CSV table of C-alpha atoms in Angstrom, one decimal:
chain,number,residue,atom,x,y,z
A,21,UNK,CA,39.6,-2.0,151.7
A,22,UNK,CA,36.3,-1.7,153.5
A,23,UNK,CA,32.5,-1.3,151.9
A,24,UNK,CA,31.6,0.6,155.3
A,25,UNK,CA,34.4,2.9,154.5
A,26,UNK,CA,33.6,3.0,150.9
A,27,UNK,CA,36.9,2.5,149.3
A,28,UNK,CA,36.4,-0.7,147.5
A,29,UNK,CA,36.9,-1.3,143.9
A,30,UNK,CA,34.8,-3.4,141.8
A,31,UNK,CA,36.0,-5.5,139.0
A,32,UNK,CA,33.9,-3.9,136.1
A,33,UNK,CA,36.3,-0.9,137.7
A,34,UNK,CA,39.5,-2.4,137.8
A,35,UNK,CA,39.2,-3.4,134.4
A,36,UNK,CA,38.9,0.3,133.1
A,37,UNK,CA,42.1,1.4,134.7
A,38,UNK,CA,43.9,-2.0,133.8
A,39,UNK,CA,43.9,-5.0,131.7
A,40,UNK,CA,42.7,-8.5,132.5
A,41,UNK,CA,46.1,-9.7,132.2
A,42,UNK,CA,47.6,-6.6,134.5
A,43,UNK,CA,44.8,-7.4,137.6
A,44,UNK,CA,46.3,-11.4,136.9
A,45,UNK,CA,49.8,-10.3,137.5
A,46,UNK,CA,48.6,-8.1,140.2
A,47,UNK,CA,47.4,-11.2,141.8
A,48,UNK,CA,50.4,-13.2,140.8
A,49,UNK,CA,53.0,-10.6,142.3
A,50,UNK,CA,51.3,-11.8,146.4
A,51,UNK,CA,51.9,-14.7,148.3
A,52,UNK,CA,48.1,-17.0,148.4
A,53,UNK,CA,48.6,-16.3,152.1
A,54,UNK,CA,48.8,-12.5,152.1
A,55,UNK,CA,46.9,-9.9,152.3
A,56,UNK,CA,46.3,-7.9,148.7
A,57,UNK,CA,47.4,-4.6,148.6
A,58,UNK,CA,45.6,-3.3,145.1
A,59,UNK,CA,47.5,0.2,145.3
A,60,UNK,CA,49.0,2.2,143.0
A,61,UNK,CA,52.4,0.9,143.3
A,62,UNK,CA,51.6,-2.5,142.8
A,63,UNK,CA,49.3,-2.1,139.7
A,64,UNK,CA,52.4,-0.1,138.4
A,65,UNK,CA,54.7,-3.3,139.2
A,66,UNK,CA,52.3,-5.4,137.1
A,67,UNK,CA,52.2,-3.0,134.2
A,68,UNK,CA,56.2,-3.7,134.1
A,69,UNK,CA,55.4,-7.3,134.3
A,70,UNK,CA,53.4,-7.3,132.1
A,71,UNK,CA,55.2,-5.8,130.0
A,72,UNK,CA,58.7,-7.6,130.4
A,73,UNK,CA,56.6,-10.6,129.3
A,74,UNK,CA,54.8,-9.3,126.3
A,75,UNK,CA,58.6,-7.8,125.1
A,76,UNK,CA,60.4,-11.0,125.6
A,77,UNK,CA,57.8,-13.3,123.7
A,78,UNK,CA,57.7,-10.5,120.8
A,79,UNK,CA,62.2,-11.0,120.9
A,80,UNK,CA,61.5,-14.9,120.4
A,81,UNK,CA,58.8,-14.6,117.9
A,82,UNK,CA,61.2,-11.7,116.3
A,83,UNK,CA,64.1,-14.4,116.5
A,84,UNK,CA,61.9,-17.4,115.1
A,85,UNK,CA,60.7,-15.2,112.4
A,86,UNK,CA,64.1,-14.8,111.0
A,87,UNK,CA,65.3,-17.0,108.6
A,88,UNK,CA,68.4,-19.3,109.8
A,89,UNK,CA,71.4,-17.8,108.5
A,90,UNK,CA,71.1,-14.7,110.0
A,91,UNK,CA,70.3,-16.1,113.0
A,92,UNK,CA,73.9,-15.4,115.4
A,93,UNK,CA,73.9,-19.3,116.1
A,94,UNK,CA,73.9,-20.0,112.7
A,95,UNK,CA,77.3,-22.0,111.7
A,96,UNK,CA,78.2,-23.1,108.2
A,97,UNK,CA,80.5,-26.3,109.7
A,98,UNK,CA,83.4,-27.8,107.3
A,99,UNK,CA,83.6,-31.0,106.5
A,100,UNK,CA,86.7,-31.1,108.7
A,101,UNK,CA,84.7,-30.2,111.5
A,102,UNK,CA,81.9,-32.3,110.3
A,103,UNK,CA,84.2,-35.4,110.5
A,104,UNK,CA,85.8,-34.7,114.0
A,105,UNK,CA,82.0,-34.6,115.0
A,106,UNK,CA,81.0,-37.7,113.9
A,107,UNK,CA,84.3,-39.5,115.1
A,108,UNK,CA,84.0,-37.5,119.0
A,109,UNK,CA,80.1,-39.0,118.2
A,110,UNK,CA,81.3,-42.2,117.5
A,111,UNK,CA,83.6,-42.6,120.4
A,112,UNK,CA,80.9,-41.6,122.5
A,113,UNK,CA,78.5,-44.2,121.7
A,114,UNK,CA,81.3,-46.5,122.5
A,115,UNK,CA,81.9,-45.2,126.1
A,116,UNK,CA,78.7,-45.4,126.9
A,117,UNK,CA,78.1,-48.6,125.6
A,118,UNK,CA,80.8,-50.0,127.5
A,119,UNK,CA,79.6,-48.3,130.3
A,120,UNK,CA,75.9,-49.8,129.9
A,121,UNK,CA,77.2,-53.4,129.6
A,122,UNK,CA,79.1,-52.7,132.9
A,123,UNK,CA,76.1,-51.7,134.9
A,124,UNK,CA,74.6,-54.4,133.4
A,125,UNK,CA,77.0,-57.5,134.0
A,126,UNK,CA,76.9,-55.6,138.1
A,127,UNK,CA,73.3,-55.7,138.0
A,128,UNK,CA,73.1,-58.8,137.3
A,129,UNK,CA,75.9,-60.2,139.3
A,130,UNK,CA,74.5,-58.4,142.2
A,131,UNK,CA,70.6,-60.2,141.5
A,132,UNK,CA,71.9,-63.7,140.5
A,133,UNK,CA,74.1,-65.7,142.7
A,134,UNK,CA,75.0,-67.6,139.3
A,135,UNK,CA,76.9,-65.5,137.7
């Protein structure tokens, strides 16, 4: 666009034809290093964006709003399941423990001459 050739648009007149948030996108949608091509196409493109956004956070707000149960990831566990959870939990702290003290002692053994 060229203001010898007249066909510039001003910002006070971007803003009627689109939202603050759409000329954003618009500027999002580009490379830094490229040159901005404000045509049709590409405010359309940011209306879409703009719109994928705005639907997803009102899908997560929807989601949040309901209470838990109804929720699909809701699970009512048994105590059966309960217990094999806190046993697998269990046996995991163990692992890891073991695995911590071996790092450790080669740590160390590798630092201190000692040992």
């Amino acid at each position: 666009m060229s203001k010898s050739l007249k066909n510039f648009i001003t910002i006070k007149e971007a803003l009627v034809r689109n939202s603050a948030r759409q000329i954003r996108f618009a500027f999002l949608l580009h490379a830094w290093n490229a040159t901005l091509d404000y045509s049709e196409n590409v405010l359309r493109e940011a209306e879409q964006t703009d719109k994928l956004f705005n639907d997803f956070f009102l899908n997560v707000k929807d989601i949040l709003r309901k209470p838990e149960d109804t929720t699909p990831s809701a699970h009512n566990y048994h105590e059966l399941e309960k217990d094999l959870q806190e046993k697998f939990m269990a046996k995991r702290l163990q692992f890891m423990m073991l695995s911590v003290i071996r790092l450790t002692r080669h740590l160390l053994c590798g630092t201190c001459k000692n040992w």
